[in-house]
Amino acid sequence: ETGVTQTPRHLVMGMTNKKSLKCEQHLGHNAMYWYKQSAKKPLELMFVYNFKEQTENNSVPSRFSPECPNSSHLFLHLHTLQPEDSALYLCASSQDSGGGSDTQYFGPGTRLTVL
Amino acid sequence: GQNIDQPTEMTATEGAIVQINCTYQTSGFNGLFWYQQHAGEAPTFLSYNVLDGLEEKGRFSSFLSLSKGYSYLLLKELQMKDSASYLCAVMDSNYQLIWGAGTKLIIKP
């Protein structure tokens, strides 16, 4: 248990569906992250929020839409996804996204399958 | 471009020692992290190095050479539960983590 929870753990959706992934951290951190993890590939950073403000958006397609209502919660809204978006989506949190030794703590991920 | 290289897969025997290497080329350097990830689970933090040398934590040690752009994770007295993927990541000059693809470690009895 890392103090970061994600729901759902598994999600299967069609290309026309709309769904949302939820992340919650209980560590009192100020920064939260969304990553995409595909088999045998490096983790891809998607979005970073620091003190609820989005500070990074690494050229992610608009079919992925993040929302950070407060420092403890992070959502990823999904719509009209493609089969190549199937992957493990990991949420992480850290004390502050601007520090060198700032360790990120990960949730267990949502395994997403797009049909 | 930025690049982190580590072997795709390694096999070792229970009770033995294994060294997982990581080389990096990044724009700036603000530290190197090692994470462990069991299949279907969250990556968990193992170690952080920012200066040259060896950091020891129980059965796990991590080494960094800044001049060579090189790190290794050393696992001693291997146990079956050490079977996992080991991820190397470097924090660049923008304080963004650049990740390697991970090394899958298989432990055999």
Short mmCIF file of C-alpha atoms in Angstrom, two decimals:
data_model
loop_
_atom_site.label_atom_id
_atom_site.label_comp_id
_atom_site.label_asym_id
_atom_site.label_seq_id
_atom_site.Cartn_x
_atom_site.Cartn_y
_atom_site.Cartn_z
CA GLU A 1 0.00 0.00 0.00
CA THR A 2 1.71 3.18 -1.22
CA GLY A 3 -0.93 5.70 -0.13
CA VAL A 4 -2.12 6.21 -3.71
CA THR A 5 -5.32 4.50 -4.82
CA GLN A 6 -6.77 4.18 -8.30
CA THR A 7 -10.18 3.09 -9.55
CA PRO A 8 -11.20 1.15 -11.46
CA ARG A 9 -8.39 -1.39 -11.57
CA HIS A 10 -9.60 -2.77 -14.90
CA LEU A 11 -11.65 -1.10 -17.62
CA VAL A 12 -12.85 -2.31 -21.00
CA MET A 13 -14.45 0.26 -23.25
CA GLY A 14 -15.54 0.73 -26.81
CA MET A 15 -14.18 3.50 -28.99
CA THR A 16 -17.37 5.56 -28.63
CA ASN A 17 -17.61 5.31 -24.84
CA LYS A 18 -16.82 7.99 -22.28
CA LYS A 19 -15.25 6.90 -19.02
CA SER A 20 -13.16 8.40 -16.21
CA LEU A 21 -10.21 7.13 -14.19
CA LYS A 22 -9.87 8.26 -10.61
CA CYS A 23 -6.80 8.68 -8.44
CA GLU A 24 -6.61 9.65 -4.77
CA GLN A 25 -3.52 10.19 -2.65
CA HIS A 26 -3.43 10.11 1.15
CA LEU A 27 0.15 11.34 1.55
CA GLY A 28 -0.40 15.09 1.80
CA HIS A 29 1.51 15.65 -1.43
CA ASN A 30 1.19 18.70 -3.67
CA ALA A 31 1.99 17.20 -7.08
CA MET A 32 0.12 14.51 -9.01
CA TYR A 33 0.93 12.78 -12.28
CA TRP A 34 -0.65 10.62 -14.97
CA TYR A 35 1.56 8.12 -16.79
CA LYS A 36 0.89 5.64 -19.59
CA GLN A 37 2.73 2.30 -19.38
CA SER A 38 2.77 0.06 -22.48
CA ALA A 39 4.46 -3.32 -22.59
CA LYS A 40 8.25 -3.15 -22.92
CA LYS A 41 8.19 0.64 -23.28
CA PRO A 42 9.32 3.37 -20.87
CA LEU A 43 6.75 5.10 -18.75
CA GLU A 44 5.27 8.04 -20.70
CA LEU A 45 4.46 11.13 -18.68
CA MET A 46 1.08 12.52 -19.73
CA PHE A 47 0.14 15.26 -17.28
CA VAL A 48 1.54 16.93 -14.17
CA TYR A 49 -0.38 18.97 -11.64
CA ASN A 50 1.36 21.00 -8.94
CA PHE A 51 -0.85 22.65 -6.31
CA LYS A 52 -3.86 21.85 -8.54
CA GLU A 53 -2.38 23.72 -11.51
CA GLN A 54 -1.42 21.84 -14.65
CA THR A 55 2.29 22.34 -15.26
CA GLU A 56 2.99 19.73 -17.94
CA ASN A 57 1.05 18.40 -20.88
CA ASN A 58 3.32 16.22 -22.97
CA SER A 59 1.52 16.51 -26.32
CA VAL A 60 -1.25 14.20 -25.22
CA PRO A 61 -4.20 13.83 -27.63
CA SER A 62 -7.32 15.75 -26.64
CA ARG A 63 -9.27 12.51 -26.20
CA PHE A 64 -7.52 12.41 -22.80
CA SER A 65 -8.70 15.19 -20.50
CA PRO A 66 -7.31 15.59 -16.95
CA GLU A 67 -9.01 17.21 -14.01
CA CYS A 68 -7.54 18.05 -10.62
CA PRO A 69 -10.19 19.46 -8.25
CA ASN A 70 -7.82 19.48 -5.26
CA SER A 71 -4.34 18.29 -4.29
CA SER A 72 -5.63 14.86 -3.24
CA HIS A 73 -7.70 13.91 -6.28
CA LEU A 74 -6.90 13.51 -9.94
CA PHE A 75 -9.12 12.32 -12.77
CA LEU A 76 -8.47 11.30 -16.34
CA HIS A 77 -11.53 11.62 -18.58
CA LEU A 78 -11.52 9.42 -21.65
CA HIS A 79 -13.59 9.70 -24.82
CA THR A 80 -13.43 8.32 -28.35
CA LEU A 81 -10.29 6.35 -27.58
CA GLN A 82 -8.39 4.21 -30.07
CA PRO A 83 -7.26 0.59 -29.64
CA GLU A 84 -3.63 1.79 -29.38
CA ASP A 85 -4.61 3.62 -26.19
CA SER A 86 -4.90 0.25 -24.46
CA ALA A 87 -2.30 0.29 -21.69
CA LEU A 88 -1.76 0.52 -17.95
CA TYR A 89 -2.49 4.05 -16.70
CA LEU A 90 -0.56 4.92 -13.58
CA CYS A 91 -1.15 7.77 -11.20
CA ALA A 92 1.63 9.07 -8.97
CA SER A 93 2.09 11.78 -6.38
CA SER A 94 5.06 13.60 -4.88
CA GLN A 95 5.70 16.35 -2.39
CA ASP A 96 6.56 18.96 -5.02
CA SER A 97 7.25 18.55 -8.74
CA GLY A 98 10.19 20.97 -8.69
CA GLY A 99 12.69 19.22 -6.44
CA GLY A 100 15.65 17.00 -7.28
CA SER A 101 15.08 14.29 -4.70
CA ASP A 102 11.32 14.50 -5.05
CA THR A 103 10.25 10.86 -4.95
CA GLN A 104 7.11 9.82 -6.78
CA TYR A 105 4.74 7.29 -5.22
CA PHE A 106 2.56 5.27 -7.56
CA GLY A 107 -0.89 3.81 -7.48
CA PRO A 108 -1.54 0.26 -8.73
CA GLY A 109 -2.81 1.48 -12.09
CA THR A 110 -5.88 1.00 -14.25
CA ARG A 111 -5.53 -1.65 -16.95
CA LEU A 112 -7.44 -0.15 -19.90
CA THR A 113 -8.55 -2.14 -22.94
CA VAL A 114 -10.12 -0.30 -25.87
CA LEU A 115 -12.08 -2.50 -28.24
CA GLY B 1 17.44 13.26 -27.46
CA GLN B 2 17.20 11.80 -23.99
CA ASN B 3 17.82 8.12 -23.50
CA ILE B 4 17.92 5.57 -20.70
CA ASP B 5 19.25 2.09 -21.52
CA GLN B 6 18.88 -1.02 -19.42
CA PRO B 7 18.76 -4.73 -20.33
CA THR B 8 15.33 -6.07 -21.22
CA GLU B 9 15.55 -9.25 -19.19
CA MET B 10 17.92 -11.01 -16.80
CA THR B 11 17.84 -14.39 -15.10
CA ALA B 12 19.50 -15.26 -11.79
CA THR B 13 19.46 -18.02 -9.19
CA GLU B 14 17.93 -17.84 -5.74
CA GLY B 15 20.57 -16.94 -3.17
CA ALA B 16 22.92 -15.42 -5.75
CA ILE B 17 23.85 -11.80 -6.58
CA VAL B 18 22.70 -9.88 -9.65
CA GLN B 19 23.69 -6.49 -11.04
CA ILE B 20 21.28 -4.53 -13.24
CA ASN B 21 22.95 -1.79 -15.25
CA CYS B 22 21.54 1.50 -16.46
CA THR B 23 23.21 4.06 -18.72
CA TYR B 24 21.75 7.45 -19.43
CA GLN B 25 22.06 10.45 -21.71
CA THR B 26 19.89 13.32 -20.53
CA SER B 27 19.71 17.09 -20.72
CA GLY B 28 20.90 17.83 -17.22
CA PHE B 29 20.92 15.60 -14.19
CA ASN B 30 19.12 15.98 -10.88
CA GLY B 31 19.34 12.44 -9.60
CA LEU B 32 18.73 8.84 -10.56
CA PHE B 33 15.96 6.63 -9.18
CA TRP B 34 15.44 2.88 -9.09
CA TYR B 35 11.95 1.41 -8.74
CA GLN B 36 10.70 -2.16 -8.40
CA GLN B 37 7.48 -3.21 -10.12
CA HIS B 38 5.86 -6.60 -9.60
CA ALA B 39 3.52 -7.72 -12.36
CA GLY B 40 0.18 -5.97 -12.10
CA GLU B 41 1.31 -3.76 -9.23
CA ALA B 42 2.51 -0.21 -8.61
CA PRO B 43 6.16 0.71 -9.11
CA THR B 44 7.69 1.13 -5.64
CA PHE B 45 10.66 3.34 -4.81
CA LEU B 46 13.96 1.57 -4.06
CA SER B 47 16.73 4.16 -4.15
CA TYR B 48 17.89 7.64 -5.14
CA ASN B 49 21.45 8.62 -6.09
CA VAL B 50 22.65 12.12 -6.92
CA LEU B 51 26.37 11.91 -6.01
CA ASP B 52 29.04 9.45 -7.15
CA GLY B 53 29.27 6.31 -5.11
CA LEU B 54 27.39 3.45 -3.56
CA GLU B 55 24.23 3.65 -1.47
CA GLU B 56 23.40 0.52 0.50
CA LYS B 57 19.98 -0.44 1.80
CA GLY B 58 19.85 -3.94 3.20
CA ARG B 59 20.12 -6.50 0.38
CA PHE B 60 19.87 -3.76 -2.27
CA SER B 61 22.61 -1.30 -3.23
CA SER B 62 22.71 1.36 -5.94
CA PHE B 63 25.80 2.84 -7.53
CA LEU B 64 26.22 6.00 -9.57
CA SER B 65 29.04 7.30 -11.77
CA LEU B 66 28.27 10.83 -12.98
CA SER B 67 31.26 10.99 -15.34
CA LYS B 68 30.24 7.76 -17.09
CA GLY B 69 26.47 8.36 -17.07
CA TYR B 70 26.08 4.96 -15.46
CA SER B 71 24.31 3.35 -12.56
CA TYR B 72 23.71 -0.16 -11.33
CA LEU B 73 21.37 -1.82 -8.88
CA LEU B 74 22.91 -4.70 -6.97
CA LEU B 75 20.66 -7.31 -5.40
CA LYS B 76 22.23 -9.77 -2.95
CA GLU B 77 20.94 -13.03 -1.46
CA LEU B 78 18.25 -13.19 -4.09
CA GLN B 79 14.81 -14.38 -3.06
CA MET B 80 11.96 -15.60 -5.25
CA LYS B 81 9.98 -12.48 -4.31
CA ASP B 82 12.66 -10.37 -6.05
CA SER B 83 11.26 -11.52 -9.39
CA ALA B 84 9.97 -8.24 -10.80
CA SER B 85 10.79 -5.47 -13.25
CA TYR B 86 13.35 -2.90 -12.17
CA LEU B 87 12.94 0.60 -13.58
CA CYS B 88 15.73 3.16 -13.87
CA ALA B 89 14.75 6.83 -14.14
CA VAL B 90 16.76 10.06 -14.34
CA MET B 91 15.50 13.49 -13.32
CA ASP B 92 16.55 15.96 -16.00
CA SER B 93 17.24 19.70 -15.82
CA ASN B 94 13.48 20.41 -15.93
CA TYR B 95 12.91 18.10 -12.93
CA GLN B 96 11.07 15.69 -15.19
CA LEU B 97 11.70 11.95 -14.81
CA ILE B 98 13.03 10.18 -17.91
CA TRP B 99 12.36 6.46 -17.67
CA GLY B 100 14.05 3.36 -18.99
CA ALA B 101 11.91 0.52 -20.35
CA GLY B 102 12.68 -1.63 -17.31
CA THR B 103 14.58 -4.86 -16.73
CA LYS B 104 12.54 -7.97 -16.06
CA LEU B 105 14.39 -10.08 -13.49
CA ILE B 106 13.56 -13.77 -13.35
CA ILE B 107 14.72 -15.70 -10.28
CA LYS B 108 15.08 -19.47 -10.60
CA PRO B 109 15.25 -21.89 -7.66
#
